[in-house]
PDB file of C-alpha atoms in Angstrom:
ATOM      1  CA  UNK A   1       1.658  29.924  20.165  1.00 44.00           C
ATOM      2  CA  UNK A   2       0.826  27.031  22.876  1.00 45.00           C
ATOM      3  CA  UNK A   3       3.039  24.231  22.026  1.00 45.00           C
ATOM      4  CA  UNK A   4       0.794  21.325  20.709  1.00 50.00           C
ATOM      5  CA  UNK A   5       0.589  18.239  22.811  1.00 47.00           C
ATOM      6  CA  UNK A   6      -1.867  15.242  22.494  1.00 51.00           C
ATOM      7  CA  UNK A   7      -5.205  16.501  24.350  1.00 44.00           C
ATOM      8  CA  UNK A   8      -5.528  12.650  25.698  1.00 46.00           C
ATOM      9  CA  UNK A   9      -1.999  11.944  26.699  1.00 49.00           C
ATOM     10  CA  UNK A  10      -1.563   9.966  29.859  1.00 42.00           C
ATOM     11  CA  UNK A  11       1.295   9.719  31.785  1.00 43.00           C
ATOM     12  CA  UNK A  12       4.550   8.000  30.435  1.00 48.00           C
ATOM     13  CA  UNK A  13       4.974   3.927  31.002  1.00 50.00           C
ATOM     14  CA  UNK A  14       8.951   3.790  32.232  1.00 52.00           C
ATOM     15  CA  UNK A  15      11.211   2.374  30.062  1.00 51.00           C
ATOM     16  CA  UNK A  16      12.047  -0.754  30.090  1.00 52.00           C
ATOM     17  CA  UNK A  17      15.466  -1.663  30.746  1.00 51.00           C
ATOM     18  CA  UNK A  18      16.985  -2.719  27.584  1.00 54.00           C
ATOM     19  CA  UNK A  19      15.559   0.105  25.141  1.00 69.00           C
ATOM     20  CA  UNK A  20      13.917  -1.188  21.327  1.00 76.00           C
ATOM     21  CA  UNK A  21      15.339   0.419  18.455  1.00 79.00           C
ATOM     22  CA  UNK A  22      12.181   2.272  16.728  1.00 84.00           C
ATOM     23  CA  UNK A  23      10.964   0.499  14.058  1.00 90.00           C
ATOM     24  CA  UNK A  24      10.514   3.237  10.639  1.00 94.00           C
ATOM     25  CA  UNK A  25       6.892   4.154  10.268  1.00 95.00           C
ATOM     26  CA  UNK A  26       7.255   3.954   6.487  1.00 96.00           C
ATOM     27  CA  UNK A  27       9.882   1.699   4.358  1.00 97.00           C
ATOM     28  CA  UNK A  28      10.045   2.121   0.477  1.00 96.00           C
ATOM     29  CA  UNK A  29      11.705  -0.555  -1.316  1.00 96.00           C
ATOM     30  CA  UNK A  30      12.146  -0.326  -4.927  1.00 96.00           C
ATOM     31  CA  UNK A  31       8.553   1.461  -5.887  1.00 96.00           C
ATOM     32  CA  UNK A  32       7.855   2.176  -9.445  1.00 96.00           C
ATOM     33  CA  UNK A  33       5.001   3.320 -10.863  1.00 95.00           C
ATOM     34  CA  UNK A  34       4.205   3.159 -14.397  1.00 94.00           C
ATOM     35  CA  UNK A  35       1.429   5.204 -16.231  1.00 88.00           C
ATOM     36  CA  UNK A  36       0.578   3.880 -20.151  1.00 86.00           C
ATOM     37  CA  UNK A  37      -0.529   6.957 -22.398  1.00 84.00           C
ATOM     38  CA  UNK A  38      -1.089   5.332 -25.821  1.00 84.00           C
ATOM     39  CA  UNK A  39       2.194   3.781 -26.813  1.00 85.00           C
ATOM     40  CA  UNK A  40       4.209   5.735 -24.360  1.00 89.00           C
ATOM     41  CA  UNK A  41       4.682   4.608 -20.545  1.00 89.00           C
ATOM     42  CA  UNK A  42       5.210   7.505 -17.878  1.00 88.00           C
ATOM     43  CA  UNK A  43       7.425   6.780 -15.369  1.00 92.00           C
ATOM     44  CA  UNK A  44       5.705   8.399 -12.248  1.00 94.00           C
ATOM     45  CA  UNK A  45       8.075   7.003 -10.031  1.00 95.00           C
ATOM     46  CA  UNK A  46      11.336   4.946 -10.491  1.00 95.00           C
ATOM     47  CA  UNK A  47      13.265   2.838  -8.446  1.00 95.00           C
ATOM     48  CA  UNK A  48      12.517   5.237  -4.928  1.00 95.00           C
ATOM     49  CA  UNK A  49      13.738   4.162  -1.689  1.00 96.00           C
ATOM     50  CA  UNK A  50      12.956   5.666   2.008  1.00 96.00           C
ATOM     51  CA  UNK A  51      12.584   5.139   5.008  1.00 96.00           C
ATOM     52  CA  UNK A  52      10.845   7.724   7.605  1.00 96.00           C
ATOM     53  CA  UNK A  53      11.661   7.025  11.442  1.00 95.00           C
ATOM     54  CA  UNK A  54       9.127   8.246  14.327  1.00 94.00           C
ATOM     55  CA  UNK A  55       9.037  11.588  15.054  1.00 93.00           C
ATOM     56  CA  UNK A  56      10.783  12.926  11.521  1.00 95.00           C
ATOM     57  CA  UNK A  57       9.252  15.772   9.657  1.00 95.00           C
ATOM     58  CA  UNK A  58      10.227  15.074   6.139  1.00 96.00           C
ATOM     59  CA  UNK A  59      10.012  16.939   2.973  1.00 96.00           C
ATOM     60  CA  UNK A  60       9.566  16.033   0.127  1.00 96.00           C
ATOM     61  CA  UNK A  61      10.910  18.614  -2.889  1.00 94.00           C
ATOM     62  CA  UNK A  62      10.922  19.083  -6.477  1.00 91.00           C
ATOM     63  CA  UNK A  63       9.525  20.330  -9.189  1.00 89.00           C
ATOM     64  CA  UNK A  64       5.818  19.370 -10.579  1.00 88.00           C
ATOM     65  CA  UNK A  65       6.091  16.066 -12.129  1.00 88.00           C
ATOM     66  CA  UNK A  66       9.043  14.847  -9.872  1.00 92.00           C
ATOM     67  CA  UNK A  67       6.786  12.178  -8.017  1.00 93.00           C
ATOM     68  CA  UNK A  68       6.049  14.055  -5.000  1.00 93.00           C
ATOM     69  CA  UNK A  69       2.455  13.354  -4.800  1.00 92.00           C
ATOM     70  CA  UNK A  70       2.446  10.419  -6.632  1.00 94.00           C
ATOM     71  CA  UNK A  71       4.733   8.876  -3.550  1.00 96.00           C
ATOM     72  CA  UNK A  72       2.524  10.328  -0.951  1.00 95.00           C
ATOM     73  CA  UNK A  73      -0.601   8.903  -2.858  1.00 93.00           C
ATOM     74  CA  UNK A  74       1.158   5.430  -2.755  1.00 95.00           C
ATOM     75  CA  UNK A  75       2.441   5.796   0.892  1.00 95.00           C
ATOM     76  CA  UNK A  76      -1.288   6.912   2.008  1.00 92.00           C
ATOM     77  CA  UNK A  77      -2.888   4.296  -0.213  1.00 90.00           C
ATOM     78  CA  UNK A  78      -4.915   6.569  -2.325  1.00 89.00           C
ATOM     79  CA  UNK A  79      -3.068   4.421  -4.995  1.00 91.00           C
ATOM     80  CA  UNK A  80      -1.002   1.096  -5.222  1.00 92.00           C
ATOM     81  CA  UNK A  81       2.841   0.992  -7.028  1.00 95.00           C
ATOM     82  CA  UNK A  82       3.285  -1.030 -10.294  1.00 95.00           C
ATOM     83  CA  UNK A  83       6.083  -2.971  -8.635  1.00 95.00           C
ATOM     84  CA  UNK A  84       8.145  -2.493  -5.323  1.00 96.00           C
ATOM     85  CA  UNK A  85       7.423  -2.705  -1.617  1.00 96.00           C
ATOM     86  CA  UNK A  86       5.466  -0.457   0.583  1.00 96.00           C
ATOM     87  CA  UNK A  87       5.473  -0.877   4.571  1.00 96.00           C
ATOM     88  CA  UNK A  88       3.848   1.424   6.595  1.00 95.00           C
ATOM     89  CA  UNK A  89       4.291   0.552  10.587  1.00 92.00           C
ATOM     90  CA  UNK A  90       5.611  -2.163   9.995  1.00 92.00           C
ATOM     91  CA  UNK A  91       3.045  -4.073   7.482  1.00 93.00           C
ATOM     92  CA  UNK A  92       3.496  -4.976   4.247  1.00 95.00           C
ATOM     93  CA  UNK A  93       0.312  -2.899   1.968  1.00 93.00           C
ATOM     94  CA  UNK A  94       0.999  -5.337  -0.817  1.00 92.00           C
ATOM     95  CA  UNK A  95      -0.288  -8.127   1.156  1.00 93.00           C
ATOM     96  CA  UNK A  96      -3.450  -5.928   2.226  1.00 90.00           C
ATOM     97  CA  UNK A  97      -6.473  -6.395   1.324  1.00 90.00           C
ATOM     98  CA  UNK A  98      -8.246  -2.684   0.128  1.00 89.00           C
ATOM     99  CA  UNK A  99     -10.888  -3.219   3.254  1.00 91.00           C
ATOM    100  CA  UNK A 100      -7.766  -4.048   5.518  1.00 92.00           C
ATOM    101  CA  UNK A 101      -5.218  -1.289   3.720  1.00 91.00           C
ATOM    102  CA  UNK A 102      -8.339   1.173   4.185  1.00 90.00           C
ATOM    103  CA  UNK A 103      -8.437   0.121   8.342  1.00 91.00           C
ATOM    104  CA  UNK A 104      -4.684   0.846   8.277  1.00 91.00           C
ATOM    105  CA  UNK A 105      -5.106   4.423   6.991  1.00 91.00           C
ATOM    106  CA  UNK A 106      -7.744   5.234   8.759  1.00 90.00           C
ATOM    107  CA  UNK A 107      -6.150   3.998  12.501  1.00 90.00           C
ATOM    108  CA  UNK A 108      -2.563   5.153  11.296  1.00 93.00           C
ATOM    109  CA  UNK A 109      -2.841   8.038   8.643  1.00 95.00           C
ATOM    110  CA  UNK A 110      -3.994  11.631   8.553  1.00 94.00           C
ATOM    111  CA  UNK A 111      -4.586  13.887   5.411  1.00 94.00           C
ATOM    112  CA  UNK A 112      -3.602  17.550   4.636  1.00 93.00           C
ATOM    113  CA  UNK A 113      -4.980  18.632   1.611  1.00 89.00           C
ATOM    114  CA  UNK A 114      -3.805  21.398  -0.788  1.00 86.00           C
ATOM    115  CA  UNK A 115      -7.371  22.504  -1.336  1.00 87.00           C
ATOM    116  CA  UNK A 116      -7.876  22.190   2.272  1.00 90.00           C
ATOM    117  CA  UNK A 117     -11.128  19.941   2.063  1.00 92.00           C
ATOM    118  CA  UNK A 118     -13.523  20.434   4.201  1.00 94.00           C
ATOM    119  CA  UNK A 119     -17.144  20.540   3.824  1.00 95.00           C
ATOM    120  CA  UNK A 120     -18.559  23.904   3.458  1.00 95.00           C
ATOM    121  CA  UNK A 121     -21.445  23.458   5.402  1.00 95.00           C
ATOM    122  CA  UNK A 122     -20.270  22.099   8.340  1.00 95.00           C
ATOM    123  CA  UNK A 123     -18.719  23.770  11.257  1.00 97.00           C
ATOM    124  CA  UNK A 124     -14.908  23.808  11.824  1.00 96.00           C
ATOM    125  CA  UNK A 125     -15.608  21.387  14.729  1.00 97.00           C
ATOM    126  CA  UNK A 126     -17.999  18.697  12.470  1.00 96.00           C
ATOM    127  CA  UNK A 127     -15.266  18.859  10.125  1.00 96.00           C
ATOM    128  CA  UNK A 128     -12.771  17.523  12.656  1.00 96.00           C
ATOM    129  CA  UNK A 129     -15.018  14.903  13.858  1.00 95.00           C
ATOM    130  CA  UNK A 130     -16.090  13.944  10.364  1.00 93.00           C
ATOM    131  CA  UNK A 131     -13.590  11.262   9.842  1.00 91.00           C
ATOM    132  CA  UNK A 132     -15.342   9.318  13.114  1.00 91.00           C
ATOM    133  CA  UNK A 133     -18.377  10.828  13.045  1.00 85.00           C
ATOM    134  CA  UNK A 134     -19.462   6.826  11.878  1.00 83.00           C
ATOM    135  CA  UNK A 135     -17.517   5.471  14.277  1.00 84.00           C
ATOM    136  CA  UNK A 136     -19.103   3.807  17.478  1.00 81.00           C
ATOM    137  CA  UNK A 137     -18.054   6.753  19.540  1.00 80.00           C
ATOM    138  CA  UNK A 138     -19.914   8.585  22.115  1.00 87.00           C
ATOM    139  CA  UNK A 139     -20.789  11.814  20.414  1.00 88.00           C
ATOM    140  CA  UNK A 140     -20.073  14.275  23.762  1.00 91.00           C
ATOM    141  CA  UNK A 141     -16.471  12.721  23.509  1.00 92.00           C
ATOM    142  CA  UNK A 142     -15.647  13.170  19.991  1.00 93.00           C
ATOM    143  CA  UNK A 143     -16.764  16.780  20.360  1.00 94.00           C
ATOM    144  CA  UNK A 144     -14.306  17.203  23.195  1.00 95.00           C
ATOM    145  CA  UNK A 145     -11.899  15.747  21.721  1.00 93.00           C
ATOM    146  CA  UNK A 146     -12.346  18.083  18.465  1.00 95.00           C
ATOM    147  CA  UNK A 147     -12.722  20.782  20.178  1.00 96.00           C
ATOM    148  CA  UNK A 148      -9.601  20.198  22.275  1.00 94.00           C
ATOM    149  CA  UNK A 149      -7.463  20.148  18.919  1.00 94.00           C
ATOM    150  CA  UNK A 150      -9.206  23.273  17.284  1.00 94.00           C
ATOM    151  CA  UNK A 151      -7.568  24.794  20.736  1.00 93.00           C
ATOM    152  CA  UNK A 152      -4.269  23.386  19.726  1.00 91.00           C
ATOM    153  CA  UNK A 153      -4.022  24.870  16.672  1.00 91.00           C
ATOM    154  CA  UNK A 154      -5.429  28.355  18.062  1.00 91.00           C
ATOM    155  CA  UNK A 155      -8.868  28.115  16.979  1.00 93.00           C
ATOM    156  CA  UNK A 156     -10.845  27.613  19.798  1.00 93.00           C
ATOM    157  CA  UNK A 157     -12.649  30.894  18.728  1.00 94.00           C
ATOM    158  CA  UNK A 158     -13.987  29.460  15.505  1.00 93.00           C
ATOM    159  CA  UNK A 159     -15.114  26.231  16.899  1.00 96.00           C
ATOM    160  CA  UNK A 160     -18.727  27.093  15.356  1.00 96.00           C
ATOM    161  CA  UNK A 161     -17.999  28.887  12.105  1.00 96.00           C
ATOM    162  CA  UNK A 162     -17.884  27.456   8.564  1.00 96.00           C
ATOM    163  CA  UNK A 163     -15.263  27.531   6.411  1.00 94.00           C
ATOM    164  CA  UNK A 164     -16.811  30.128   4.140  1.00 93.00           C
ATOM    165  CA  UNK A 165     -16.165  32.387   7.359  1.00 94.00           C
ATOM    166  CA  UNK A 166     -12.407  31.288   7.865  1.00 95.00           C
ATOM    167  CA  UNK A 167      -9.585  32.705   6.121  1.00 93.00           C
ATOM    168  CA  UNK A 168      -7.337  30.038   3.950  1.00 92.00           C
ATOM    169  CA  UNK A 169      -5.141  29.721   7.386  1.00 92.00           C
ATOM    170  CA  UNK A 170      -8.087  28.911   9.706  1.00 94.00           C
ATOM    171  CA  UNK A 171      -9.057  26.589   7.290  1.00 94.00           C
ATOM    172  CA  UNK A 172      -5.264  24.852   6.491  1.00 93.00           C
ATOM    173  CA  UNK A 173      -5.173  25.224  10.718  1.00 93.00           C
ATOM    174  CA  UNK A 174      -8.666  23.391  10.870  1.00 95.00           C
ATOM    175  CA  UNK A 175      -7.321  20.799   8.267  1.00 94.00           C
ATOM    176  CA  UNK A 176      -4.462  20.053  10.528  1.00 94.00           C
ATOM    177  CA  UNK A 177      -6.608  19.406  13.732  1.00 94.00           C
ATOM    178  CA  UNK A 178      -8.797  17.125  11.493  1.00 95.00           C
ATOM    179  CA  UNK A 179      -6.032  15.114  10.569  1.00 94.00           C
ATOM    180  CA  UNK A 180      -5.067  14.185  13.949  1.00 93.00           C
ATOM    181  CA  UNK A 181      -8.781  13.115  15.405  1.00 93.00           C
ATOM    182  CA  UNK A 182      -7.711   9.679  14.947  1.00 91.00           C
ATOM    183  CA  UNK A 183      -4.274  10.606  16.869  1.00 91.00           C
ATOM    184  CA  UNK A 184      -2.358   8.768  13.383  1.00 93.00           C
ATOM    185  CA  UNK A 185       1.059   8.074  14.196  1.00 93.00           C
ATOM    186  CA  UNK A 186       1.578   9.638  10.294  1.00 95.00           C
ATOM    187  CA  UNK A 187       0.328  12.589   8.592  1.00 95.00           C
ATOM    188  CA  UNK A 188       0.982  13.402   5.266  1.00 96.00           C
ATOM    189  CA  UNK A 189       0.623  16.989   3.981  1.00 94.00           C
ATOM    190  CA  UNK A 190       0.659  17.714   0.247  1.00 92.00           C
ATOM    191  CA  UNK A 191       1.735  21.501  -0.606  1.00 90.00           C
ATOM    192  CA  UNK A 192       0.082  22.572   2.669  1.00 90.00           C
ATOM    193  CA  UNK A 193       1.304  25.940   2.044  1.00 89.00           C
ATOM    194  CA  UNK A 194       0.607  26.465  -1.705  1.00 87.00           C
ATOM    195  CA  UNK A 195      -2.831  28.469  -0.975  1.00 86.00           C
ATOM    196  CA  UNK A 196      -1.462  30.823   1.723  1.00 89.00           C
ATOM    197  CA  UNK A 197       0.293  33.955   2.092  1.00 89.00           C
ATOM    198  CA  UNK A 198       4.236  33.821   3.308  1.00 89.00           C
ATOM    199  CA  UNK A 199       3.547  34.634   6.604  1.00 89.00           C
ATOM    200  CA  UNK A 200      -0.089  31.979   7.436  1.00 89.00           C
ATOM    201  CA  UNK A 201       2.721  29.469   5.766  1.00 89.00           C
ATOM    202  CA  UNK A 202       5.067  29.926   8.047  1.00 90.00           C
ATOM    203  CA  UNK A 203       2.936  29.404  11.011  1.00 90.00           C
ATOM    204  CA  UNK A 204       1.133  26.105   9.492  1.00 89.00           C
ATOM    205  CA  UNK A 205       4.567  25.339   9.045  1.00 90.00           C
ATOM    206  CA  UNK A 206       5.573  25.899  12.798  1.00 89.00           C
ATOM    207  CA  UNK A 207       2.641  23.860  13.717  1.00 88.00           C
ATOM    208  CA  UNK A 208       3.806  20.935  11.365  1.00 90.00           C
ATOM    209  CA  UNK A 209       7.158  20.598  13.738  1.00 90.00           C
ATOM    210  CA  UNK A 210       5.226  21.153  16.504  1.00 88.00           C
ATOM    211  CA  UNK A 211       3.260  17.897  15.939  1.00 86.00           C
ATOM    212  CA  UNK A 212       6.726  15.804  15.814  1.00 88.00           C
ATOM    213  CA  UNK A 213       8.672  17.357  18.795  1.00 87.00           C
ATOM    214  CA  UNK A 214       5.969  17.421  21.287  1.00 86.00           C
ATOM    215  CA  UNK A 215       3.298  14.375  19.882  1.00 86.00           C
ATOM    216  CA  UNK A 216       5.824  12.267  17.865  1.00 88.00           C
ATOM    217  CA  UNK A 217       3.579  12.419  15.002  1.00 92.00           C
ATOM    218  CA  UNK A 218       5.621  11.489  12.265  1.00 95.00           C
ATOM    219  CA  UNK A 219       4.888  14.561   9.315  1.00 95.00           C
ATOM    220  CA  UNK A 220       5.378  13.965   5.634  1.00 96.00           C
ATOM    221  CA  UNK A 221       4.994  16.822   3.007  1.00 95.00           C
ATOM    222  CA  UNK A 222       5.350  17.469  -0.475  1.00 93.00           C
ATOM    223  CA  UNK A 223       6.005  20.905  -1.147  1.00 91.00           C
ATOM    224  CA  UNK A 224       7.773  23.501  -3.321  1.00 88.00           C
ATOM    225  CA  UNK A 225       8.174  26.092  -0.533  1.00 87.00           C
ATOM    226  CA  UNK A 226      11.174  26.658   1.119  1.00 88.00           C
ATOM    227  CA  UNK A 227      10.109  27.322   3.930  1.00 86.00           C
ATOM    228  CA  UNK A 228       8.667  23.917   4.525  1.00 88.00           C
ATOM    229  CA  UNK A 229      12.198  22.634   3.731  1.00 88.00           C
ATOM    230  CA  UNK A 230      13.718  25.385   6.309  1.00 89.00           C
ATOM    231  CA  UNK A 231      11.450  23.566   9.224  1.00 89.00           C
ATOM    232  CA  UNK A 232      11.641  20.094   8.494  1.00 93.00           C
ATOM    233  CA  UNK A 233      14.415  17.780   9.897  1.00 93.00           C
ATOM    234  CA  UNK A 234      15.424  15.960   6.422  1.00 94.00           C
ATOM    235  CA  UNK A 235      15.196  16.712   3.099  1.00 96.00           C
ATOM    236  CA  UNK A 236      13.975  14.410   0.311  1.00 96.00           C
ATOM    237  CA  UNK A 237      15.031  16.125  -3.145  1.00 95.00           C
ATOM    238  CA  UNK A 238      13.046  14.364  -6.322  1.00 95.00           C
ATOM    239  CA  UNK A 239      13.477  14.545 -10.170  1.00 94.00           C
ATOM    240  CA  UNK A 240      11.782  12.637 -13.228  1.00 93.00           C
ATOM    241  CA  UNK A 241      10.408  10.056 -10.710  1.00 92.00           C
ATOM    242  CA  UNK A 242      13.457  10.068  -8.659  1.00 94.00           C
ATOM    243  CA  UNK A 243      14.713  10.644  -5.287  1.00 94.00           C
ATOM    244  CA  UNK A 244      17.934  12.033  -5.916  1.00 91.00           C
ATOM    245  CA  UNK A 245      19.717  12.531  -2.236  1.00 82.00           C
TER     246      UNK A 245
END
């Protein structure tokens, strides 16, 4: 497989003399979330703390209930924490408005989906453009630029077809090029592997590192596969709401 790169790079500013310390792309302070059922209150997620520096693939593991997706809903903004802090590059979500905190996903967060979720009938390249295809962006470049990261991820053969025509690794694959349209400097994955055989998982996987040693794209995933875990560069182990190493 082609290593991935970013289809627009441009060449390399020098560094400047006295090098920055990266900045993490997310810090987690003290996050709870609470759920009320009746009389009783869940606790989703208690007391978690983390910090994710550029370029880390990081996974996220436990069993179901742990908090897994409940952190990488919070993280991505899909939902807000009871109490705690919640930066992501550098700015502070609690002090975001949902307009502003949706701008901030959409400039510096891609999705992978369990379910995959794309739209049926569109092709594999619509489906990467759809998260600009609103955006004031001329349409021939978008399509190159889709098209560009369907190559990437080795499906420059299935640029045309719909998803009903793609097995459940073209369509994970197609997910992953989708997610990056916006070049994010985060993606977060949630059991990207859970619908595929051993071997398609393995090579999603592959592609997942691939995006932070040759992009920087900082990678995120929930997951109870192994594999994942054997890939990533840090493990994040979670219990009853906890992140317990």
């Amino acid at each position: 497989m082609t290593a991935l790169h970013d289809p627009a790079e441009t060449t390399a500013t020098p560094a400047a003399d006295s090098e920055v310390a990266p900045k993490p792309v997310i810090e987690i302070s003290d996050v709870w979330k609470l759920h009320k059922l009746g009389d009783e209150v869940v606790k989703a997620l208690v007391a978690a703390e983390l910090q994710v520096m550029p370029g880390e693939f990081v996974c996220l593991m436990g069993p179901s209930g742990s908090g897994k997706s409940t952190l990488l809903n919070i993280v991505g903004g899909l939902d807000r924490p009871t109490k705690g802090t919640v930066k992501i590059a550098g700015r502070d979500t609690a002090e975001l408005s949902e307009s502003q905190f949706a701008a901030l996903r959409h400039d510096t967060i891609g999705f992978i989906f369990q379910s995959y979720n794309l739209i049926p009938f569109l092709s594999a390249v619509e489906n990467v453009e759809l998260p600009l295809m609103f955006e004031p962006y001329d349409r021939r470049s978008l399509r190159k630029r889709a098209t560009e990261l369907l190559e990437l991820v080795g499906l420059g053969h299935r640029v045309h077809h719909q998803p009903t025509k793609m097995s459940g690794g073209e369509q994970q694959r197609t997910a992953i090029a989708r997610s990056l349209i916006s070049s994010p400097a985060l993606v977060l994955a949630d059991e990207p592997t859970a619908n595929l055989d051993h071997r398609t998982g393995e090579t999603v996987v592959r592609m997942l590192r691939e995006l932070c040693s040759t992009m920087g794209v900082t990678v995120v995933a929930s997951t109870h596969d192994p594999t994942v875990a054997d890939e990533a560069s840090r493990v994040v182990r979670m219990k009853d709401g906890q992140i317990v190493n």
